[in-house]
Amino acid sequence: MRLLGKLGLAAAACLLWANSAAADTTVKWLHIEVNPAQVKIWEEVARSYEASHPGVKVEMQFLENEAYKAKLPTILQSKDRPHIIYSWAGGVLKAQVEAGVLEDITDSVRSGGYGDTIAPAALAAFTQNGRVFGLPIALSQVGFLYNKDLMAKGNVDASKIKTWDDLLGAVKTLKAAGVTPIVVGGADKWPLHFYWTHLAVRVGGKPAFDAALKGENGGFAGETFQRSGELFKQLVDLQPFQNGFLGFKNPQAVGYFGDGKAAMILAISSFYHTQRALAADKVGLGDDKLGWFDFPVVPGGKGEPSDTLGGITGWLITKGAPKEATDFLKFFISKDVQARLAAGNFIVPVVKGGEAGLNSAFMKQIAANLAKSNYHQNFYDQSLGPSVGRVVNDVTAEIAGGSMNPRDAAKAIEAAWKQGN
Amino acid sequence: MARRIAIAPAMRVAAETAPRAAVRGPSWDGRFTVLILFLPPALLLFTLFVVLPIGEAAWYSAFNWNGFGRPTNWIGFDNYRFVLETRAFWLALRNNGLIIAVSLAIQLPLALTLALMLAERFRGAVALRMLFFMPYILAEIATGLIFSFVYDGDYGLVASIWRSFGAEPPHLLASTDTAMLAVLIVIVWKYFGFHMMLFIAALQGLDKSLVEAARIDGATRSQALRHVVIPLLYPTIRLSVFFAIVGSLQLFDLVMPLTRGGPADSSNTMVSFLYNNGISRMRVGYGSAIGVILFVICVTFAFTYKRWFMRDE
């Protein structure tokens, strides 16, 4: 097994070497981005870097999302690993740092005040024990996208949905009017976990999460997390989702929303963009039909209404990468490139000043929300690491399917947390 | 690395134990030369690709390990305990049992019946055979995708049939009550043609004079079938049962595109359970433990079956 792996790697290395013999240094960059428009910009950035840095070649490699996650540990332990890899930060990053497969780029990031150009919270996500191992590229927020026409048809004023009870009320009204209230990709499970985790952010806020990590207050089996499950169950009991939601994969669900078949979707802000591509007519809902409201607050909850749930994505430098890799990454995560990606509505920038590129009202709104958020919770399935995160996804899908009660769900997560750590 | 080896050895060993005509070699000297010449490469490959990976999987199963670096956190048999304490594991085991039961009780009799009808030469027999064999040729992953469309509750074939009766179509793959049933139907559809072909080949190799003799002695068609043809088919039936059971234990690539083991683990098989827990969650130690358990089940079955039912072959 291992021998074959080595032979394969040697062969691959020979090929790569033959390919890049002309350049003095090749920076290998592995990504998972499927949107060709965005990749095209990346390519252009890479070419312009090459033009200004003779002798350096930037080579892009692609892997599909799930395949990437599955192969990551093997990739990182190969001698021929890529120099720059995609990351969602969180527990996986922590494991990688502990295994010593990442390059400490603290000095390079701090030199010349570069680090100060990046939003501190985003940079902190890629910092472990005070050392920096990568750079963030984008932030996202989870909230409700809604279809203005369908809301009007159901006589619901979306701007008035502020509390959890408001949301439950809206679901009832929409159902009565014959409109499917919410669409969700339940087969992928993680879109369902947004409900549970965002409720936890609202019910307990940052203190509850921090306490659970330390095993205080009953850990993840504690009151906050049971309460989140119960609130989620209240929603589930109204049967708010489309028929067969546990069989829908996320892209299907987002397409369903883009087709105008459901009034709402609990979305990552980037769905604003992807619903167009995934709609049957490839057009989806235009800006005039699309609305957004933040996740409702829970009365008596300890979280601030401005607290956000979302992703923090970025790039890591792997152990032994040439210094050009870090240099290129700094070039890539710069105000100009960020503004350019923002102008395409691909990202909410993390570099200060990058938001100047944002031109849609929607993305500006998300950027403003994130700017005023004091507590931005990374997705639980990322921040708790894969072993616990997937259990969170599982149990929320089980609550939604009615096969598990909120109490057992919270206990299952705590059990996984104890087992995994 | 451990992830692939955990699945593969079970299959390989199962294949190794598939029946083979017993070798009655020439003299000891001749056999010895053959041994010296041909054993080392085979032994080397077998050790490298079968024994070592199994050993590695067993070793990893004693660690709490996420696949990064070398495993250091020794936890002994805890992974096995965790596996056995997981409800989803027992569900997966039950599902494997269900698949075996359906294969033996529905798939093989169906295949045998069709074989008996199609083994004779008549116009269209070959075309019909090909038609029934077709599902087996399709890649598992493609089959799964096709059926996920067929079962789709909004646009699928099943949905339009339901609607033609004026009923609200169900989402078969999205309900814990029906997902496994839907998977089982696909399994029967996909593999009965393979067993049918085995039976047809065996039927065509039968000595026709035995049946004729029975008929001359006054046996009816069904008596000849029951007392002559079927007993003569026993070796093939035993082989078919073996393939059906080993195949059922290893089922994975149909489940992933259809349901990924969901909803709520209701349609997991042992291997999809291994994948979902060992690989997606980066719990390589835990996954290895599942792999070892599956391996033990397969090997135990293969040896027992060979010893009890396939002694003579």
XYZ file of C-alpha atoms in Angstrom:
734
model
C 0.000 0.000 0.000
C 2.533 2.451 1.162
C 5.091 1.408 -1.399
C 2.586 1.806 -4.168
C 1.695 5.206 -2.797
C 5.335 6.211 -2.903
C 5.753 4.950 -6.433
C 2.671 6.858 -7.487
C 3.907 9.986 -5.824
C 7.293 9.609 -7.420
C 5.639 9.305 -10.814
C 3.442 12.298 -10.119
C 6.433 14.274 -8.889
C 8.346 13.446 -12.089
C 5.461 14.677 -14.170
C 5.094 17.836 -12.175
C 8.790 18.432 -12.260
C 8.884 17.998 -16.011
C 6.034 20.422 -16.250
C 7.586 23.099 -14.175
C 11.229 22.650 -15.049
C 11.234 26.010 -16.746
C 10.249 27.887 -13.615
C 12.543 28.104 -10.609
C 9.735 27.728 -8.114
C 6.273 26.328 -8.538
C 3.584 27.221 -6.060
C 0.968 24.483 -6.005
C -2.435 25.694 -5.019
C -5.311 23.299 -4.331
C -8.846 24.675 -4.422
C -12.449 23.415 -4.332
C -14.210 26.310 -6.021
C -16.815 25.226 -8.576
C -17.928 28.636 -9.786
C -16.033 29.143 -13.068
C -16.474 32.909 -13.000
C -14.628 33.112 -9.693
C -11.916 30.658 -10.727
C -11.321 32.762 -13.810
C -10.512 35.771 -11.657
C -8.186 33.647 -9.519
C -6.387 32.466 -12.641
C -5.930 36.041 -13.762
C -4.558 37.014 -10.370
C -2.113 34.103 -10.516
C -0.951 35.112 -14.010
C -0.449 38.697 -12.978
C 1.587 37.543 -9.975
C 3.743 35.433 -12.277
C 4.254 38.426 -14.546
C 5.567 40.553 -11.705
C 7.610 37.728 -10.132
C 9.792 36.089 -12.790
C 10.806 32.534 -11.959
C 7.663 31.766 -9.998
C 4.889 29.666 -11.425
C 1.483 29.304 -9.755
C -0.259 26.071 -10.516
C -3.921 25.457 -9.637
C -5.263 22.049 -8.755
C -8.902 21.202 -8.151
C -10.764 18.675 -6.003
C -14.493 18.438 -5.375
C -15.623 19.492 -1.896
C -16.486 16.112 -0.308
C -13.567 14.363 -2.021
C -11.275 17.085 -0.750
C -12.412 16.648 2.839
C -12.000 12.894 2.615
C -8.521 13.028 1.100
C -7.132 15.892 3.122
C -5.255 13.905 5.794
C -3.545 11.794 3.116
C -2.763 14.777 0.918
C -1.169 16.624 3.805
C 1.068 13.730 4.757
C 2.389 13.158 1.279
C 5.769 14.634 0.438
C 4.287 16.124 -2.701
C 1.559 18.035 -0.911
C 0.216 21.249 -2.404
C 1.604 24.426 -0.845
C -1.670 26.279 -0.477
C -4.873 24.511 0.527
C -8.455 25.525 1.186
C -9.724 25.661 4.770
C -12.834 26.351 6.829
C -10.677 26.948 9.926
C -12.055 25.490 13.152
C -11.439 22.027 14.554
C -9.893 20.615 11.401
C -7.316 23.399 11.365
C -6.536 22.658 14.999
C -5.915 18.985 14.207
C -3.676 19.941 11.294
C -1.653 22.289 13.444
C -1.235 19.638 16.126
C -0.080 17.126 13.532
C 2.581 19.606 12.404
C 1.620 19.574 8.730
C 1.203 23.351 8.431
C 3.764 26.104 8.059
C 3.930 28.806 10.683
C 3.717 32.040 8.671
C 3.353 34.411 11.626
C 6.485 36.431 10.893
C 5.699 36.895 7.246
C 2.123 37.969 7.994
C 3.189 40.417 10.709
C 6.018 41.951 8.703
C 5.366 45.397 7.253
C 2.011 45.683 9.002
C 0.341 43.345 6.514
C -1.585 41.536 9.246
C -3.252 44.775 10.303
C -4.973 45.093 6.949
C -7.115 42.062 7.730
C -10.229 41.992 9.934
C -8.947 40.775 13.325
C -11.711 38.210 13.908
C -11.109 36.633 10.517
C -7.361 36.447 11.046
C -7.913 35.015 14.519
C -9.736 32.088 12.949
C -6.501 31.068 11.277
C -4.402 31.628 14.390
C -3.665 28.849 16.869
C -1.785 29.568 20.093
C -0.759 32.963 18.786
C 0.766 31.577 15.595
C -0.689 32.219 12.141
C -0.987 29.295 9.723
C -3.084 30.769 6.946
C -5.091 33.723 5.755
C -8.847 34.233 5.536
C -10.422 35.138 2.235
C -14.111 35.564 2.926
C -16.842 35.739 5.512
C -20.439 34.709 5.186
C -23.598 35.066 7.230
C -26.516 32.705 7.756
C -29.991 34.193 7.577
C -33.293 33.884 5.759
C -33.527 34.611 2.057
C -37.123 35.067 1.031
C -39.212 35.314 -2.093
C -41.078 38.638 -2.007
C -43.891 37.456 -4.307
C -44.669 34.367 -2.259
C -44.528 36.307 0.998
C -47.018 38.758 -0.472
C -49.210 35.898 -1.640
C -49.266 34.535 1.897
C -49.849 38.004 3.371
C -46.678 37.910 5.423
C -44.653 41.041 6.022
C -41.115 39.678 6.174
C -39.713 42.883 7.624
C -41.770 42.196 10.756
C -40.215 38.793 11.449
C -38.003 39.639 14.412
C -38.590 36.882 16.965
C -38.808 33.098 16.786
C -42.558 33.328 17.426
C -42.887 35.726 14.497
C -41.257 33.109 12.309
C -43.544 30.353 13.573
C -46.511 32.642 12.929
C -45.328 33.363 9.400
C -44.961 29.654 8.714
C -48.547 29.033 9.829
C -49.903 31.894 7.714
C -47.989 30.767 4.639
C -49.173 27.200 5.014
C -52.754 28.370 5.338
C -52.321 30.294 2.087
C -51.034 27.159 0.336
C -47.437 28.363 0.065
C -44.545 26.056 1.009
C -42.960 28.135 3.788
C -39.359 26.876 3.837
C -37.167 24.733 1.625
C -34.161 22.877 3.027
C -31.621 20.350 1.712
C -32.134 17.785 4.461
C -30.206 14.967 2.807
C -27.012 16.962 3.214
C -27.880 17.487 6.897
C -25.702 20.582 7.372
C -28.379 22.960 6.074
C -30.591 21.665 8.922
C -27.892 22.188 11.505
C -28.030 25.938 10.801
C -31.356 26.046 12.660
C -30.075 24.336 15.740
C -26.753 26.158 15.900
C -28.220 29.565 15.174
C -30.798 28.980 17.889
C -27.925 28.110 20.231
C -26.207 31.381 19.258
C -29.419 33.232 20.095
C -30.309 31.318 23.272
C -26.901 31.134 24.923
C -24.635 33.465 22.982
C -20.872 33.281 23.149
C -20.688 32.503 26.900
C -22.710 29.313 26.508
C -20.558 28.066 23.641
C -17.322 28.824 25.443
C -18.601 27.099 28.570
C -19.628 24.019 26.599
C -16.162 23.769 25.088
C -14.769 23.666 28.618
C -17.360 21.113 29.688
C -19.090 23.552 32.050
C -22.874 23.757 32.598
C -23.331 20.215 31.332
C -21.348 20.888 28.163
C -23.300 20.409 24.958
C -25.904 18.446 26.890
C -26.617 21.606 28.907
C -29.697 23.757 29.038
C -28.845 26.089 26.134
C -28.455 23.264 23.676
C -31.510 21.372 24.841
C -33.518 24.565 24.552
C -32.232 25.109 20.985
C -33.430 21.644 20.099
C -36.827 22.280 21.653
C -37.273 25.541 19.755
C -36.233 23.825 16.556
C -38.760 21.102 17.305
C -41.483 23.755 17.609
C -40.747 24.747 14.043
C -40.473 21.159 12.795
C -43.846 20.295 14.323
C -45.474 22.877 12.052
C -44.160 20.886 9.067
C -42.705 24.003 7.467
C -40.491 22.245 4.901
C -41.206 21.046 1.379
C -42.414 17.462 0.951
C -39.586 14.956 1.097
C -37.103 17.482 2.496
C -34.935 14.732 3.989
C -34.244 13.493 0.473
C -33.192 16.875 -0.937
C -29.532 17.667 -1.394
C -28.548 21.267 -0.803
C -28.068 22.269 -4.465
C -31.509 20.820 -5.221
C -33.026 22.801 -2.382
C -31.341 26.038 -3.420
C -32.547 25.452 -6.978
C -36.072 24.844 -5.654
C -35.927 28.223 -3.954
C -34.546 29.810 -7.137
C -37.476 28.307 -9.037
C -39.827 30.234 -6.774
C -41.406 27.181 -5.161
C -40.876 28.073 -1.520
C -41.113 31.323 0.372
C -37.939 31.056 2.467
C -34.609 29.304 2.801
C -32.227 29.497 5.743
C -29.233 30.380 3.650
C -25.561 31.172 3.670
C -25.287 34.652 2.206
C -23.589 33.191 -0.873
C -26.835 31.393 -1.798
C -27.949 34.812 -2.970
C -25.651 34.115 -5.868
C -25.903 30.343 -6.278
C -29.719 30.206 -6.415
C -29.462 31.809 -9.846
C -27.141 29.163 -11.244
C -29.068 26.308 -9.620
C -32.550 27.417 -10.704
C -34.070 25.402 -13.546
C -34.062 28.430 -15.856
C -30.524 29.451 -14.753
C -31.928 32.891 -13.998
C -33.481 32.342 -10.585
C -34.849 35.184 -8.539
C -33.763 38.691 -9.441
C -32.890 41.369 -6.906
C -36.419 42.776 -7.099
C -37.908 39.495 -5.847
C -35.301 38.619 -3.256
C -35.318 39.694 0.361
C -33.288 38.902 3.469
C -33.960 39.023 7.182
C -31.588 38.099 9.966
C -32.199 34.997 12.042
C -34.968 35.842 14.519
C -34.168 36.488 18.153
C -35.343 34.285 20.975
C -37.104 36.113 23.814
C -34.993 35.876 26.960
C -32.018 34.640 24.970
C -28.552 35.681 26.117
C -27.199 36.230 22.616
C -27.111 39.720 21.093
C -29.385 40.253 18.079
C -26.307 41.356 16.152
C -24.471 38.059 16.785
C -23.922 36.146 13.576
C -23.464 32.580 12.435
C -21.481 31.970 9.305
C -18.360 30.695 7.697
C -14.802 31.913 7.771
C -12.966 30.475 4.829
C -9.399 30.920 3.748
C -6.107 29.378 2.721
C -3.431 27.520 4.617
C 0.257 27.168 3.895
C 1.483 23.604 4.279
C 4.718 22.505 5.941
C 7.792 22.915 3.785
C 6.153 25.198 1.250
C 8.512 27.671 -0.450
C 8.361 31.237 0.861
C 6.933 32.268 -2.516
C 3.719 30.457 -1.544
C 3.198 32.777 1.411
C 4.179 35.730 -0.699
C 1.648 34.817 -3.342
C -1.036 34.308 -0.720
C -0.396 37.807 0.631
C -0.640 39.090 -2.897
C -3.903 37.182 -3.355
C -5.412 38.372 -0.067
C -4.920 42.036 -0.777
C -7.219 45.007 -1.026
C -7.226 45.071 -4.823
C -7.992 41.393 -5.362
C -10.563 41.375 -2.584
C -12.307 44.387 -4.079
C -12.351 42.657 -7.427
C -13.903 39.479 -5.985
C -16.336 41.600 -4.013
C -17.368 43.426 -7.176
C -18.413 40.065 -8.615
C -20.449 39.506 -5.426
C -18.405 36.367 -4.751
C -17.228 37.290 -1.269
C -17.679 39.535 1.697
C -14.098 40.783 1.980
C -11.876 40.353 4.990
C -9.285 42.934 3.970
C -10.068 46.420 5.181
C -11.156 48.576 2.266
C -12.030 45.561 0.128
C -15.713 46.178 0.752
C -15.425 49.256 -1.472
C -15.793 46.829 -4.365
C -19.196 45.608 -3.210
C -21.858 46.892 -5.545
C -25.053 45.053 -4.705
C -27.230 46.319 -1.891
C -27.572 42.768 -0.635
C -23.861 42.107 -0.239
C -23.362 45.538 1.318
C -26.018 44.669 3.873
C -24.288 41.386 4.745
C -20.932 43.158 5.030
C -22.500 45.733 7.351
C -24.078 43.004 9.491
C -20.770 41.227 9.834
C -18.986 44.476 10.624
C -21.252 45.202 13.562
C -21.307 41.638 14.884
C -19.299 41.164 18.072
C -19.655 37.398 18.031
C -19.338 35.615 14.716
C -19.795 31.883 15.300
C -18.128 29.651 12.725
C -20.356 26.762 11.550
C -20.462 24.144 14.298
C -19.662 21.341 11.884
C -16.407 23.140 11.090
C -15.517 24.671 14.402
C -16.100 21.485 16.410
C -14.046 19.426 13.985
C -15.354 16.711 11.717
C -16.095 14.020 14.291
C -18.293 16.149 16.552
C -19.548 18.459 13.807
C -21.028 15.620 11.841
C -22.843 14.407 14.926
C -24.385 17.872 15.248
C -25.539 17.533 11.632
C -26.880 14.043 12.282
C -28.897 14.863 15.344
C -30.460 17.985 13.875
C -31.548 15.916 10.888
C -32.978 13.386 13.319
C -34.901 16.051 15.233
C -36.238 17.292 11.910
C -37.210 13.765 10.916
C -38.850 13.139 14.263
C -36.647 10.206 15.235
C -34.844 11.898 18.124
C -35.939 14.236 20.890
C -34.013 17.438 21.676
C -32.729 16.102 24.997
C -31.169 12.995 23.471
C -29.798 15.097 20.626
C -27.937 17.368 23.033
C -26.664 14.339 24.947
C -25.424 12.688 21.750
C -23.363 15.766 20.898
C -21.868 15.906 24.378
C -21.026 12.199 24.172
C -19.282 12.727 20.836
C -17.416 15.716 22.231
C -16.149 13.671 25.171
C -15.238 10.745 22.933
C -13.451 12.911 20.405
C -11.389 14.859 22.890
C -4.422 5.353 3.891
C -6.198 3.154 6.331
C -9.526 3.999 4.836
C -9.240 1.950 1.673
C -7.511 -0.967 3.172
C -10.238 -1.298 5.708
C -12.765 -2.138 3.011
C -10.680 -3.866 0.451
C -9.197 -6.846 2.296
C -12.572 -8.284 3.109
C -13.462 -8.343 -0.552
C -10.149 -9.777 -1.582
C -10.178 -12.522 0.940
C -13.747 -13.329 -0.014
C -12.646 -13.582 -3.608
C -9.708 -15.739 -2.583
C -12.013 -18.167 -0.893
C -14.312 -18.458 -3.888
C -14.541 -22.044 -5.006
C -11.860 -23.418 -7.173
C -11.326 -26.889 -8.437
C -9.049 -28.701 -6.014
C -5.578 -28.967 -7.452
C -4.281 -32.480 -7.695
C -0.755 -31.686 -8.651
C 1.854 -33.955 -10.173
C 4.693 -35.465 -8.136
C 6.084 -33.737 -5.039
C 9.267 -32.758 -6.916
C 7.343 -31.068 -9.687
C 5.170 -29.293 -7.171
C 8.201 -28.134 -5.230
C 9.747 -26.514 -8.304
C 6.483 -24.804 -9.054
C 6.333 -23.672 -5.447
C 9.818 -22.169 -5.529
C 9.179 -20.432 -8.817
C 5.665 -19.134 -8.379
C 4.977 -18.822 -4.699
C 7.301 -15.935 -3.768
C 5.807 -13.332 -6.136
C 2.276 -14.322 -5.189
C 3.118 -14.441 -1.513
C 4.828 -11.073 -1.729
C 1.876 -9.438 -3.444
C -0.586 -11.095 -1.088
C 1.384 -9.951 1.946
C 1.808 -6.456 0.597
C -1.763 -5.873 -0.507
C -3.807 -8.115 1.763
C -2.064 -9.121 4.956
C -0.310 -5.834 5.711
C -3.358 -3.617 5.170
C -5.476 -5.899 7.352
C -2.800 -5.762 9.999
C -2.591 -1.996 9.678
C -6.353 -1.624 10.004
C -6.333 -3.800 13.107
C -3.464 -1.729 14.535
C -5.196 1.592 13.817
C -8.407 0.336 15.385
C -6.708 0.442 18.762
C -6.128 4.199 18.555
C -8.244 7.289 18.796
C -6.805 8.746 15.613
C -7.998 11.341 13.106
C -5.644 10.347 10.318
C -3.076 13.088 10.885
C 0.470 12.174 11.783
C 1.191 8.859 13.495
C -1.438 7.396 15.793
C -0.373 7.913 19.402
C -3.522 7.895 21.501
C -3.818 4.193 22.382
C -7.296 3.256 23.582
C -7.229 -0.519 23.220
C -10.618 -1.990 22.452
C -12.573 1.208 23.116
C -13.274 1.765 19.416
C -14.961 -1.618 19.251
C -16.995 -0.751 22.307
C -18.004 2.602 20.737
C -19.030 0.832 17.536
C -21.112 -1.733 19.375
C -22.754 0.990 21.456
C -23.858 2.875 18.345
C -27.480 2.333 17.395
C -26.661 3.109 13.762
C -24.206 0.222 13.622
C -26.899 -2.269 14.603
C -29.245 -0.672 12.096
C -26.596 -1.136 9.416
C -26.072 -4.735 10.467
C -29.830 -5.326 10.370
C -29.954 -3.782 6.906
C -27.208 -6.108 5.691
C -29.265 -8.972 7.094
C -32.327 -7.668 5.242
C -30.379 -7.475 1.991
C -29.201 -11.064 2.426
C -32.725 -12.212 3.218
C -34.207 -10.455 0.202
C -31.430 -11.751 -2.038
C -32.052 -15.327 -0.942
C -35.823 -15.223 -0.700
C -36.707 -13.112 -3.721
C -33.763 -12.502 -5.984
C -32.466 -16.048 -6.385
C -35.876 -17.739 -6.860
C -36.756 -15.060 -9.403
C -33.471 -15.607 -11.205
C -33.983 -19.380 -11.186
C -37.531 -19.146 -12.516
C -36.479 -16.866 -15.341
C -33.485 -19.061 -16.100
C -35.692 -22.139 -16.394
C -37.883 -20.264 -18.843
C -35.092 -18.719 -20.871
C -32.596 -21.580 -20.979
C -34.561 -23.219 -23.744
C -34.040 -22.131 -27.287
C -36.922 -20.165 -28.652
C -37.296 -17.027 -30.677
C -36.381 -13.997 -28.579
C -34.759 -15.954 -25.742
C -31.380 -14.360 -26.266
C -32.859 -10.890 -26.495
C -34.805 -11.452 -23.278
C -31.701 -12.739 -21.522
C -29.795 -9.641 -22.544
C -32.649 -7.452 -21.396
C -32.673 -9.035 -17.940
C -28.895 -8.977 -17.743
C -28.686 -5.311 -18.679
C -29.111 -3.855 -15.163
C -26.082 -5.823 -14.028
C -23.898 -4.176 -16.668
C -24.799 -0.672 -15.513
C -22.340 0.853 -13.081
C -23.662 0.864 -9.512
C -23.226 4.581 -9.150
C -25.143 5.231 -12.376
C -27.894 2.867 -11.265
C -28.187 4.728 -8.009
C -28.437 8.069 -9.769
C -31.022 6.792 -12.231
C -33.169 5.404 -9.445
C -32.856 8.538 -7.367
C -34.597 10.240 -10.299
C -37.122 7.426 -10.681
C -38.006 7.695 -6.982
C -38.101 11.501 -6.934
C -41.383 12.544 -5.371
C -41.768 15.616 -7.568
C -40.662 14.630 -11.044
C -39.939 10.906 -10.850
C -41.577 7.993 -12.592
C -42.956 6.769 -9.291
C -44.491 10.192 -8.682
C -46.238 10.258 -12.051
C -47.636 6.763 -11.496
C -48.930 7.888 -8.124
C -50.473 10.999 -9.627
C -52.225 9.006 -12.327
C -54.171 7.431 -9.465
C -54.883 10.891 -8.153
C -52.775 10.500 -5.006
C -50.118 12.747 -3.531
C -46.813 11.022 -4.409
C -44.519 9.927 -1.565
C -40.824 10.698 -1.338
C -39.666 7.131 -0.912
C -36.007 7.926 -0.285
C -36.773 10.668 2.224
C -38.689 8.629 4.747
C -37.191 6.304 7.320
C -40.061 3.883 6.676
C -39.528 3.446 2.957
C -35.899 4.306 2.150
C -34.541 0.813 2.821
C -37.411 -0.781 0.906
C -36.623 1.413 -2.075
C -32.952 0.401 -1.900
C -33.890 -3.287 -1.693
C -36.002 -3.032 -4.836
C -33.050 -1.584 -6.728
C -30.790 -4.366 -5.442
C -33.129 -7.086 -6.670
C -33.568 -5.304 -10.001
C -29.861 -4.889 -10.473
C -28.517 -8.296 -9.545
C -31.135 -10.908 -10.460
C -29.863 -10.921 -14.053
C -26.407 -11.955 -12.929
C -27.716 -14.990 -11.065
C -30.065 -15.763 -13.931
C -27.080 -15.935 -16.280
C -25.249 -18.290 -13.896
C -28.277 -20.566 -13.808
C -28.723 -20.469 -17.572
C -25.110 -21.444 -18.100
C -25.524 -24.330 -15.659
C -28.783 -25.432 -17.259
C -27.213 -25.501 -20.687
C -24.393 -27.639 -19.366
C -26.823 -30.227 -17.969
C -26.921 -33.661 -19.443
C -30.288 -33.631 -21.246
C -30.471 -37.402 -21.366
C -31.102 -37.510 -17.591
C -34.239 -35.428 -17.966
C -35.298 -37.484 -20.968
C -34.798 -40.681 -19.018
C -36.942 -39.370 -16.181
C -39.657 -38.379 -18.661
C -39.594 -41.837 -20.267
C -39.931 -43.323 -16.805
C -43.185 -41.394 -16.488
C -42.150 -38.286 -14.547
C -44.219 -35.196 -15.233
C -42.480 -31.982 -16.241
C -42.639 -30.596 -12.752
C -41.464 -33.835 -11.215
C -38.501 -33.921 -13.573
C -37.781 -30.358 -12.635
C -37.986 -30.977 -8.893
C -36.181 -34.270 -8.744
C -33.691 -34.047 -11.577
C -32.971 -30.547 -12.833
C -32.866 -28.623 -9.559
C -30.680 -31.192 -7.747
C -28.295 -31.057 -10.682
C -28.185 -27.277 -10.272
C -27.214 -27.423 -6.588
C -23.526 -26.619 -7.162
C -24.483 -23.470 -9.067
C -27.131 -22.540 -6.525
C -24.602 -22.862 -3.734
C -22.228 -20.624 -5.651
C -24.999 -18.097 -6.302
C -25.923 -18.030 -2.628
C -22.280 -17.429 -1.783
C -22.002 -14.516 -4.215
C -25.314 -13.090 -3.051
C -24.320 -13.116 0.608
C -20.795 -11.780 0.152
C -22.113 -9.130 -2.248
C -24.818 -8.165 0.243
C -22.307 -7.748 3.032
C -20.206 -5.418 0.909
C -22.970 -3.318 -0.602
C -21.957 0.335 -0.724
C -21.958 1.994 -4.121
C -25.711 1.671 -4.683
C -26.543 3.141 -1.308
C -24.424 6.285 -1.591
C -26.124 7.916 -4.590
C -29.574 6.779 -3.434
C -29.676 7.765 0.227
C -26.129 8.000 1.632
C -27.400 5.751 4.371
C -30.101 8.178 5.444
C -32.513 9.439 6.487
C -31.452 9.003 10.098
C -29.175 6.042 9.249
C -32.194 3.990 8.206
C -30.606 2.699 5.009
C -26.957 2.422 6.005
C -25.089 -0.762 5.227
C -21.987 -1.748 7.149
C -19.728 -0.268 4.497
C -21.626 2.997 4.109
C -21.643 3.205 7.907
C -17.878 2.710 7.818
C -17.504 5.433 5.212
C -19.813 7.913 6.921
C -18.156 7.475 10.290
C -14.583 6.517 9.594
C -13.837 8.732 6.652
C -16.253 11.658 6.585
C -15.650 12.196 10.288
C -11.952 11.524 10.096
C -12.215 8.948 12.874
C -9.814 6.578 11.244
C -9.382 4.417 14.330
C -13.120 4.021 14.737
C -13.542 3.333 11.025
C -10.792 0.716 11.162
C -12.634 -1.007 13.983
C -15.766 -1.190 11.817
C -13.643 -2.509 8.961
C -12.168 -5.207 11.168
C -15.615 -6.246 12.396
C -16.897 -6.441 8.823
C -13.806 -8.380 7.817
C -14.310 -10.891 10.596
C -17.949 -11.359 9.605
C -17.039 -11.896 5.949
C -14.180 -14.274 6.637
C -16.168 -16.276 9.161
C -18.986 -16.579 6.687
C -16.736 -17.465 3.756
C -14.893 -20.200 5.594
C -17.957 -21.644 7.268
C -19.889 -21.676 4.041
C -17.080 -23.279 2.113
C -16.587 -25.884 4.777
C -20.262 -26.774 5.179
C -21.804 -26.301 1.795
C -19.065 -26.351 -0.790
C -16.917 -29.173 0.500
C -17.205 -31.201 -2.653
C -16.312 -28.511 -5.114
